[in-house]
mmCIF file of C-alpha atoms in Angstrom:
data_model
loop_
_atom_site.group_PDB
_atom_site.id
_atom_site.type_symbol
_atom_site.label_atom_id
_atom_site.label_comp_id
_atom_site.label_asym_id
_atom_site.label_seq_id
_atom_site.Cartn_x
_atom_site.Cartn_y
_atom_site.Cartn_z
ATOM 1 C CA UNK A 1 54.688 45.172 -56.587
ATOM 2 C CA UNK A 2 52.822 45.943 -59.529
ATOM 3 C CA UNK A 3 51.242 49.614 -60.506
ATOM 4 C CA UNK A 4 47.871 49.287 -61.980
ATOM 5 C CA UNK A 5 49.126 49.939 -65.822
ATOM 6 C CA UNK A 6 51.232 46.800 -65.607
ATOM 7 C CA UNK A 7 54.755 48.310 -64.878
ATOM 8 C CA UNK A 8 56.086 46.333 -61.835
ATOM 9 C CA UNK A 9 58.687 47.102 -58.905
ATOM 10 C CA UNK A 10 60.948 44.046 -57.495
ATOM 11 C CA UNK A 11 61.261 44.115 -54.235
ATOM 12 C CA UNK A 12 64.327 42.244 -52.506
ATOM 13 C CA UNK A 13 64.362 41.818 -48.763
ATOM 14 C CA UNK A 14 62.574 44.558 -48.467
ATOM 15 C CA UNK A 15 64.731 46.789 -50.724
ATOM 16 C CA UNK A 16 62.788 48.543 -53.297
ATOM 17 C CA UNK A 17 64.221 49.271 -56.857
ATOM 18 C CA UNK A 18 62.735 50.803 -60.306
ATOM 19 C CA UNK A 19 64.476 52.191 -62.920
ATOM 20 C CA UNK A 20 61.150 53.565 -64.946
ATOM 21 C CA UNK A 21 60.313 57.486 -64.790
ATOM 22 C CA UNK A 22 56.871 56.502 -63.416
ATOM 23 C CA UNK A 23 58.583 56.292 -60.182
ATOM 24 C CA UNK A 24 59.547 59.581 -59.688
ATOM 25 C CA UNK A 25 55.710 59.973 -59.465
ATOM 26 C CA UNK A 26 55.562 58.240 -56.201
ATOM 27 C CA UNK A 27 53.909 55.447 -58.070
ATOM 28 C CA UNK A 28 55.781 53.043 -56.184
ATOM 29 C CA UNK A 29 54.947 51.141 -53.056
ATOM 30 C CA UNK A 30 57.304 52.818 -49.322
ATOM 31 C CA UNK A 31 59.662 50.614 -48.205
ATOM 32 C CA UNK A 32 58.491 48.630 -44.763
ATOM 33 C CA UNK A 33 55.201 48.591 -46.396
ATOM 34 C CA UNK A 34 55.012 44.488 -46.503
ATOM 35 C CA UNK A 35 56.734 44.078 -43.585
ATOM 36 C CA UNK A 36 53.927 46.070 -41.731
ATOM 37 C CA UNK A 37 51.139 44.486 -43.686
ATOM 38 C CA UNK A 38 52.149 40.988 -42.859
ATOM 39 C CA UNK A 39 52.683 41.907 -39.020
ATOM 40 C CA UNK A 40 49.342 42.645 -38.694
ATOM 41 C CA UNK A 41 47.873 39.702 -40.137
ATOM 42 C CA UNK A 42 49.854 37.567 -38.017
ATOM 43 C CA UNK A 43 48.748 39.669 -34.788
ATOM 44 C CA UNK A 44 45.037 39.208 -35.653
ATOM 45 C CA UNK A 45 45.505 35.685 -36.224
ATOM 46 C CA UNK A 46 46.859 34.356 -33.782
ATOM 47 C CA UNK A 47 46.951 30.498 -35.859
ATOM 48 C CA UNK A 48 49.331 31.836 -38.281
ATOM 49 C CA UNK A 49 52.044 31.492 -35.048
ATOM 50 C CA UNK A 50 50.876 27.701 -34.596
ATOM 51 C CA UNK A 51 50.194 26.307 -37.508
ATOM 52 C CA UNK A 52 51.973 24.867 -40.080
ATOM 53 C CA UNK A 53 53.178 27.682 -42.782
ATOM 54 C CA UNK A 54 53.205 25.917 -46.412
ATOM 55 C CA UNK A 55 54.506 28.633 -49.274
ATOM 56 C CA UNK A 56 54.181 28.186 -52.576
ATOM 57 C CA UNK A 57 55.003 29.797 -55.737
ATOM 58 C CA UNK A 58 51.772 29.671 -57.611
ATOM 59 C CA UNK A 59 48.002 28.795 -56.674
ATOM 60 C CA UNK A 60 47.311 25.208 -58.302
ATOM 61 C CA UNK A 61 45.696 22.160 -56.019
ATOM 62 C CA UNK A 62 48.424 21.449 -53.917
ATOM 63 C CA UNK A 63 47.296 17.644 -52.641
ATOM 64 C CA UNK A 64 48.820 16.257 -48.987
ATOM 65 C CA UNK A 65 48.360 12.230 -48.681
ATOM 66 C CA UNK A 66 47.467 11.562 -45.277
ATOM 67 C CA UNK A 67 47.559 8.363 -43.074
ATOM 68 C CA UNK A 68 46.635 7.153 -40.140
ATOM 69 C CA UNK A 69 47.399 3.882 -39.096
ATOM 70 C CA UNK A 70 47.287 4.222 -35.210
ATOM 71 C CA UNK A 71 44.778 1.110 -35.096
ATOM 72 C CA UNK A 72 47.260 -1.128 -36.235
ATOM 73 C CA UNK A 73 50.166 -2.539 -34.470
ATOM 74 C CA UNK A 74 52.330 -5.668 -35.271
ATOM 75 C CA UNK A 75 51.418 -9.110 -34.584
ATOM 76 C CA UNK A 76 53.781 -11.644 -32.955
ATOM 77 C CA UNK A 77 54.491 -14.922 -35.768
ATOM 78 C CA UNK A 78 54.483 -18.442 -35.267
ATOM 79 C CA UNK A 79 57.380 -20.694 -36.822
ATOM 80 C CA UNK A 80 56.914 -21.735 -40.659
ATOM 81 C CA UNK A 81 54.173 -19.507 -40.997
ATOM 82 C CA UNK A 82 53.639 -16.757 -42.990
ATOM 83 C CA UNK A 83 52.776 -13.222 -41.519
ATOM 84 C CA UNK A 84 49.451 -11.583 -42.984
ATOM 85 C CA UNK A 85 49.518 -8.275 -44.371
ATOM 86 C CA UNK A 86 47.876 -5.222 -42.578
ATOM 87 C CA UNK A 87 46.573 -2.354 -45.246
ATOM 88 C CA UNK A 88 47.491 0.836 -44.371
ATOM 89 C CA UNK A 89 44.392 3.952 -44.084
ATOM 90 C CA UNK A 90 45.352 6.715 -46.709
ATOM 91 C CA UNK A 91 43.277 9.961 -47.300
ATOM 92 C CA UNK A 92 43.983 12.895 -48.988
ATOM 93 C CA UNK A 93 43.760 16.322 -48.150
ATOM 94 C CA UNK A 94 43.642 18.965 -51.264
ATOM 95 C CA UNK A 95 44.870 23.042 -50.540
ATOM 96 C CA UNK A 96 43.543 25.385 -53.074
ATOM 97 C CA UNK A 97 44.012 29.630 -52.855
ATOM 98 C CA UNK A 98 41.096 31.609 -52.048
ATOM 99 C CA UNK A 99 41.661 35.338 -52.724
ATOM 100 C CA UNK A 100 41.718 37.583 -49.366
ATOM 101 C CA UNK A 101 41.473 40.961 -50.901
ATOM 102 C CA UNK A 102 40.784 44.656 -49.055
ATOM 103 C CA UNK A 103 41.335 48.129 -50.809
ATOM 104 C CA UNK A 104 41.777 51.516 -49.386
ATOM 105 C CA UNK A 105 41.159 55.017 -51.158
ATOM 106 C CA UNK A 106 43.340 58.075 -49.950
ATOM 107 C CA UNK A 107 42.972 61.243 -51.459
ATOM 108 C CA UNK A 108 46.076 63.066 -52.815
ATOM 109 C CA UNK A 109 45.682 65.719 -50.569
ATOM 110 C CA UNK A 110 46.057 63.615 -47.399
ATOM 111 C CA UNK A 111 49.177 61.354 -49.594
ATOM 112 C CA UNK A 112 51.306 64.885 -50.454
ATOM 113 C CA UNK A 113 50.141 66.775 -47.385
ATOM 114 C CA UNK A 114 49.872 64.386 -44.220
ATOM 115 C CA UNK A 115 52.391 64.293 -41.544
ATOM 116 C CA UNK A 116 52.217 60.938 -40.397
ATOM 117 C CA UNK A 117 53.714 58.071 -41.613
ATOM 118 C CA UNK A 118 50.580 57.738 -44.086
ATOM 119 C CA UNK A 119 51.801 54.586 -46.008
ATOM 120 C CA UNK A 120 52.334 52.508 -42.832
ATOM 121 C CA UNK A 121 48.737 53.597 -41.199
ATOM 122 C CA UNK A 122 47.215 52.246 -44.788
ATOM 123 C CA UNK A 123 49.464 49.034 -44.017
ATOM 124 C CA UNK A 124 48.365 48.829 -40.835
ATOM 125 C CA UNK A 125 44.650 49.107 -42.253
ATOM 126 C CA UNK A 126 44.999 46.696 -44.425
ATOM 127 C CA UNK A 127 46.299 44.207 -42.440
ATOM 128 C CA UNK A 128 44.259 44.339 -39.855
ATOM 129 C CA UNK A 129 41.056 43.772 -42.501
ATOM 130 C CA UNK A 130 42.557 40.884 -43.988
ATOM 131 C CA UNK A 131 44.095 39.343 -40.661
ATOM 132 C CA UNK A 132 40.682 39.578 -39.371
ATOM 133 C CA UNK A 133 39.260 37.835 -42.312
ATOM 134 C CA UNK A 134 41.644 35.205 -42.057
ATOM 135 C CA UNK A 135 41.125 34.265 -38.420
ATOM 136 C CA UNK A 136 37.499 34.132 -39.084
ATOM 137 C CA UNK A 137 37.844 31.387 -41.562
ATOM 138 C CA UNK A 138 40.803 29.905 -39.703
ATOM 139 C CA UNK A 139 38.193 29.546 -36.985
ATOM 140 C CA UNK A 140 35.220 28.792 -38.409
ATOM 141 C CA UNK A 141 35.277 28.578 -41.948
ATOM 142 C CA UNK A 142 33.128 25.498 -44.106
ATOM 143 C CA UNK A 143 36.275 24.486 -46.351
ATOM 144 C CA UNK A 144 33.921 24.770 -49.339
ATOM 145 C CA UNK A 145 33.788 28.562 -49.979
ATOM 146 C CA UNK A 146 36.321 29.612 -47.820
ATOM 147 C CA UNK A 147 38.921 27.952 -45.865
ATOM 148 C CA UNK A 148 38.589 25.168 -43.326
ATOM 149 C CA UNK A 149 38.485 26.556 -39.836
ATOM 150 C CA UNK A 150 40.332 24.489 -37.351
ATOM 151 C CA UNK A 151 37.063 24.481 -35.227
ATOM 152 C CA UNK A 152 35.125 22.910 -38.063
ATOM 153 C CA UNK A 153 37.977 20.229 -38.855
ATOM 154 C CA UNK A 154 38.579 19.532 -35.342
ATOM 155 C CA UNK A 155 36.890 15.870 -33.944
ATOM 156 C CA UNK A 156 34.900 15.710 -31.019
ATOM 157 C CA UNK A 157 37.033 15.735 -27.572
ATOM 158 C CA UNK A 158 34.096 16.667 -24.639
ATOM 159 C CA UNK A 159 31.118 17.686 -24.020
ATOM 160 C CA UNK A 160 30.441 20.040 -20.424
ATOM 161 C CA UNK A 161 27.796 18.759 -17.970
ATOM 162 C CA UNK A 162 25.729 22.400 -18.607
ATOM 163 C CA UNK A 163 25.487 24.899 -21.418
ATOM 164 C CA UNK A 164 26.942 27.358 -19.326
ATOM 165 C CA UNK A 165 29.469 26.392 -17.434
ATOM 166 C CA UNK A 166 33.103 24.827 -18.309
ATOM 167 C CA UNK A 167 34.771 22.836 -14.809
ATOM 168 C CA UNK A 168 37.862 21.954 -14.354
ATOM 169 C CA UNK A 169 36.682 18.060 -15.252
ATOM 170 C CA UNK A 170 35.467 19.243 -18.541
ATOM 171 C CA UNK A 171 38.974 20.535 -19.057
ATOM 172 C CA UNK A 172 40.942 17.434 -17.849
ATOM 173 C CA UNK A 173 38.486 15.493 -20.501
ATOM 174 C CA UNK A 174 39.478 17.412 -23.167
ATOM 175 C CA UNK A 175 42.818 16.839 -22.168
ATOM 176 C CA UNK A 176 42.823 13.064 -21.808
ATOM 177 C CA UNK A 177 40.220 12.742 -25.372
ATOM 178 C CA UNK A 178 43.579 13.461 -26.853
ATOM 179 C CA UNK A 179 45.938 10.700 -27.714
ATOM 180 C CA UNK A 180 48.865 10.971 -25.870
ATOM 181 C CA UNK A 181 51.554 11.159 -28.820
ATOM 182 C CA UNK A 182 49.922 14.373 -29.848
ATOM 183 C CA UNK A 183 49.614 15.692 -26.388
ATOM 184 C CA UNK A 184 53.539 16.353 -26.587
ATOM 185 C CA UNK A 185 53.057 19.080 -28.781
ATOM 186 C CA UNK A 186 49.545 20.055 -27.621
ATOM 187 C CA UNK A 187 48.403 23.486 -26.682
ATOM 188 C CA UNK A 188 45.348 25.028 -25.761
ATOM 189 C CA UNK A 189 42.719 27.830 -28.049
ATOM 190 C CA UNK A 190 40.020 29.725 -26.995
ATOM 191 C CA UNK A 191 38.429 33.074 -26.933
ATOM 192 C CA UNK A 192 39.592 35.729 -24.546
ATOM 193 C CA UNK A 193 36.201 35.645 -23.029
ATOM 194 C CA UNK A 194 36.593 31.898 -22.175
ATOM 195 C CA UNK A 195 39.434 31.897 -21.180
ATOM 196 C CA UNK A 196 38.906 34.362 -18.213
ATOM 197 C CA UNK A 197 36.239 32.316 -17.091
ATOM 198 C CA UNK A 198 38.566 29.496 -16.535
ATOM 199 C CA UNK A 199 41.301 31.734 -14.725
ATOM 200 C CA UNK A 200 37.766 32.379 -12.489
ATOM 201 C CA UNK A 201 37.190 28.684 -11.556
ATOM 202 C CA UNK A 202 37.976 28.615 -7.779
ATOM 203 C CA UNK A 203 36.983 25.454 -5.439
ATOM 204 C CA UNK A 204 34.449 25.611 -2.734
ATOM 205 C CA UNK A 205 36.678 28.007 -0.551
ATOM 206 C CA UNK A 206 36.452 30.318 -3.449
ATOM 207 C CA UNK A 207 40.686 29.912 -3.539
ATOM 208 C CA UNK A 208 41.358 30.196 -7.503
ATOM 209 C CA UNK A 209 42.334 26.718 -9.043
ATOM 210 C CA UNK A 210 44.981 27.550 -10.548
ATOM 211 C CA UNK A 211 47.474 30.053 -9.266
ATOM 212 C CA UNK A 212 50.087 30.249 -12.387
ATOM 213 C CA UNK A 213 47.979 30.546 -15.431
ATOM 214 C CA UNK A 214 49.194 33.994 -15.980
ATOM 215 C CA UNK A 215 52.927 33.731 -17.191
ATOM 216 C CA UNK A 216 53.290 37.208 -18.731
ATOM 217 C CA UNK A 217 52.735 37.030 -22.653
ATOM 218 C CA UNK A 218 52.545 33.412 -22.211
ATOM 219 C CA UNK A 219 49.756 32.096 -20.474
ATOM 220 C CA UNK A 220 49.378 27.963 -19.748
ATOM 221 C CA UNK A 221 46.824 25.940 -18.632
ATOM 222 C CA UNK A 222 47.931 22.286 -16.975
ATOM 223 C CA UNK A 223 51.420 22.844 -18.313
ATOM 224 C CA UNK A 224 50.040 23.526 -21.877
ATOM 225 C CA UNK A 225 50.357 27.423 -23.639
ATOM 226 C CA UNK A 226 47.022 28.748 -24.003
ATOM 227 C CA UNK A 227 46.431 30.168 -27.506
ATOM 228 C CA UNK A 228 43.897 33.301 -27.347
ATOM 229 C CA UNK A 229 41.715 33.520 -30.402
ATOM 230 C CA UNK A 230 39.212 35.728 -30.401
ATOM 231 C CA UNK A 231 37.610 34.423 -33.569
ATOM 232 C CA UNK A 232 36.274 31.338 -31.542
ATOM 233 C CA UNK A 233 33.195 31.489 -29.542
ATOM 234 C CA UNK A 234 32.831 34.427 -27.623
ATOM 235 C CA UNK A 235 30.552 32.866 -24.730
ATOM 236 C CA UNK A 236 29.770 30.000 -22.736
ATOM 237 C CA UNK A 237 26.407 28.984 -24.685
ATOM 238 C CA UNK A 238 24.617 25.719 -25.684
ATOM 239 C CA UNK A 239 25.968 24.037 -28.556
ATOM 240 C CA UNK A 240 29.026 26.152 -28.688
ATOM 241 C CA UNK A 241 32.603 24.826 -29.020
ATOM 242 C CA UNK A 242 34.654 26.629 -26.605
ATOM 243 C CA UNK A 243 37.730 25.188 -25.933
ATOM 244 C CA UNK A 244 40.288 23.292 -28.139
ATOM 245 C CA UNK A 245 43.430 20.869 -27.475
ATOM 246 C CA UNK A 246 45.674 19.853 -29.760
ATOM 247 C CA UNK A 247 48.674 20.001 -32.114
ATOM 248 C CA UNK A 248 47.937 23.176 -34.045
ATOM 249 C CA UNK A 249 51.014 22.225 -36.413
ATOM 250 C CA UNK A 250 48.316 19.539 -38.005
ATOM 251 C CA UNK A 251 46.418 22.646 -39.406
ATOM 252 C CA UNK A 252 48.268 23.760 -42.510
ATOM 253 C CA UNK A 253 47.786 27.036 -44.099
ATOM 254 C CA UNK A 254 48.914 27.384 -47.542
ATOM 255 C CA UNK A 255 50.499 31.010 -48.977
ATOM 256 C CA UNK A 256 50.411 31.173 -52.777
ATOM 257 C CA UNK A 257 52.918 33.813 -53.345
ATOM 258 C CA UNK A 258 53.426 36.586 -51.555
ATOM 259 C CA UNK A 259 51.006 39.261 -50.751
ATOM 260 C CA UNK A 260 50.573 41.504 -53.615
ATOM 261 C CA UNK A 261 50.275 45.004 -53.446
ATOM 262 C CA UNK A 262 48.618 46.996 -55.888
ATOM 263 C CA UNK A 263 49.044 51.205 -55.976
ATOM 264 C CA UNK A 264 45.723 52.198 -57.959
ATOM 265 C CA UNK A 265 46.791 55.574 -59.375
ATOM 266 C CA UNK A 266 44.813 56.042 -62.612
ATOM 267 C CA UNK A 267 41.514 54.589 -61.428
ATOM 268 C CA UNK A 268 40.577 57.240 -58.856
ATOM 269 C CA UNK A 269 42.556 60.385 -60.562
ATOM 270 C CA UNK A 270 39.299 62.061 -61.414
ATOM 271 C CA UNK A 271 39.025 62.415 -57.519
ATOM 272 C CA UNK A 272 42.230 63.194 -57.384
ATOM 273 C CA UNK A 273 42.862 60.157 -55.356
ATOM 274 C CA UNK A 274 44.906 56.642 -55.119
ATOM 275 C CA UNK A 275 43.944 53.260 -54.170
ATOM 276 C CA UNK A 276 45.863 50.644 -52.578
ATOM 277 C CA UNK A 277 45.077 47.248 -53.016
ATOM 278 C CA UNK A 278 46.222 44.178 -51.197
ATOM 279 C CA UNK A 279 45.798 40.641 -52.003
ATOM 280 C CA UNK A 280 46.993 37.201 -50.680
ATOM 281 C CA UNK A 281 46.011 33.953 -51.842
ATOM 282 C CA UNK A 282 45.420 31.279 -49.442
ATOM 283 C CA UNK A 283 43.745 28.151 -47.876
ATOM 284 C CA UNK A 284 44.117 25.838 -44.749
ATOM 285 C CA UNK A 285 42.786 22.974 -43.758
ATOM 286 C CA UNK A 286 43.064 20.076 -40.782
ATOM 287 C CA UNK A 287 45.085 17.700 -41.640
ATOM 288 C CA UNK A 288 44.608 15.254 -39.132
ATOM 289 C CA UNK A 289 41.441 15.762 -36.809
ATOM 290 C CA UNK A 290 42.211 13.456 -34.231
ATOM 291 C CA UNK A 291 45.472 15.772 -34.039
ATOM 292 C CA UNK A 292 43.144 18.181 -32.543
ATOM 293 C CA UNK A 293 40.135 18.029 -30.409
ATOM 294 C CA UNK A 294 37.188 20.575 -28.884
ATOM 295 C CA UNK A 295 35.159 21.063 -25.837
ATOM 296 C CA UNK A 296 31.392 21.557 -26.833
ATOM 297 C CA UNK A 297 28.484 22.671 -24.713
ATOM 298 C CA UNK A 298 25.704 20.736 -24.519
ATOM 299 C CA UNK A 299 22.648 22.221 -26.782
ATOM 300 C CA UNK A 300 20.260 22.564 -23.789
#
């Protein structure tokens, strides 16, 4: 953790050490602060718990080679003659490190005189800001500004009969768009919304179509978990995607470094106030988008 004239606290699972007189000062960042910061993030994204997790030490282009070669399959050879050669399909995906960054201004008063646990409500705060953030643009983000959003890297699966409306055929076509290898790991995504209108479908007898969708904390839909992210689409609307099926460990999110947390002491001391900064450096993209597929609505 760094203060904001340069002097810096290590921090070793979670333990918290400085040997500088600045400390004294309360300069330094409470222990449990990371630990809160990063649970937050994870709660309001719920593709961090999903996805595949790639730390690094530092922020350069970090390039994955990608393949797919499930078009070709072996041939069977005649005597005294020589097999041909079948090129293999490689691509290239390339993980940079956006800056997700969100400050907070206490005053002093409130810091010295407050008696809650201030530092893990500013934590919490901050957290929650960049969490949200990051499951935006896990979602839906271009891949040229921000990061990719599994929704944007994701390949066409099926498309409902109506704008507003998902059946249970729409969902077995989703289902069956995906190839089979990568239905082993496959899971469900959609917005809370959405997914409430599918616990709704019911048959002509109005008797609900599925009885066990609800399994506590763990919800499933035709034997797959059900991932609630409420960054996706929202409603049942033309052109929206709604639904998604796939292997979410074929999205990779990239970490460079740890978050960084920055107590801004000096800046705001004419208002007799601190600042807390907090900064991670990341990126994601799809790595394979036939890995994972999405139900759109028709656009009228």
């Amino acid at each position: 953790f760094q203060a904001e004239d340069g002097i810096r606290d290590v921090a070793v699972t979670g333990v918290q050490t400085c040997a500088l007189p600045i400390c004294a000062g309360g300069y330094t960042i409470p222990q449990g602060f990371l630990a809160e910061l990063e649970k937050k993030i994870v709660f309001y994204n719920p593709l961090r718990s999903v996805a595949r997790i790639i730390p690094t030490l530092t922020g350069n282009s970090l390039p994955f080679p990608t393949i797919d070669d499930s078009s070709n399959s072996a041939g069977v050879g005649a005597e005294n003659t020589a097999p041909s050669a079948t090129d293999m399909t490689f691509g290239q995906i390339t993980l940079g490190a956006y800056r997700y960054e969100s400050l907070i201004q206490v005053s002093n008063e409130l810091l010295r005189d407050s008696g809650l646990d201030l530092a893990s409500e500013i934590a919490a705060l901050l957290g929650e800001r960049i969490g949200r953030k990051e499951a935006t643009d896990h979602a839906t983000g271009n891949g040229t500004t921000t990061a990719q959003g599994v929704v944007t890297g994701a390949s066409a699966g099926a498309t409902a009969a109506t704008t507003t409306t998902i059946t249970l055929a729409n969902i077995m076509a989703l289902r069956n768009s995906l190839d089979f290898g990568y239905q082993q790991n496959g899971a469900f995504m959609m917005h809370q919304t959405v997914w409430n209108s599918i616990l709704q479908l019911a048959d002509s007898q109005s008797r609900p179509l599925f009885l066990d969708l609800l399994n506590g904390n763990a919800p499933r839909l035709l034997g797959y978990p059900v991932v609630v992210n409420n960054a996706m689409a929202s409603s049942i609307a033309a052109s929206a995607v709604t639904v998604l099926f796939g292997d979410f460990s074929k999205y990779y999110i990239r970490d460079a470094g740890d978050i960084e947390i920055i107590r801004l002491n000096e800046r705001y001391a004419d208002a007799y106030a601190t600042g807390f900064l907090a900064v991670r450096r990341t990126d994601a993209k799809v790595a394979q988008s036939a890995a994972i597929k999405k139900l759109t609505q028709p656009a009228s």
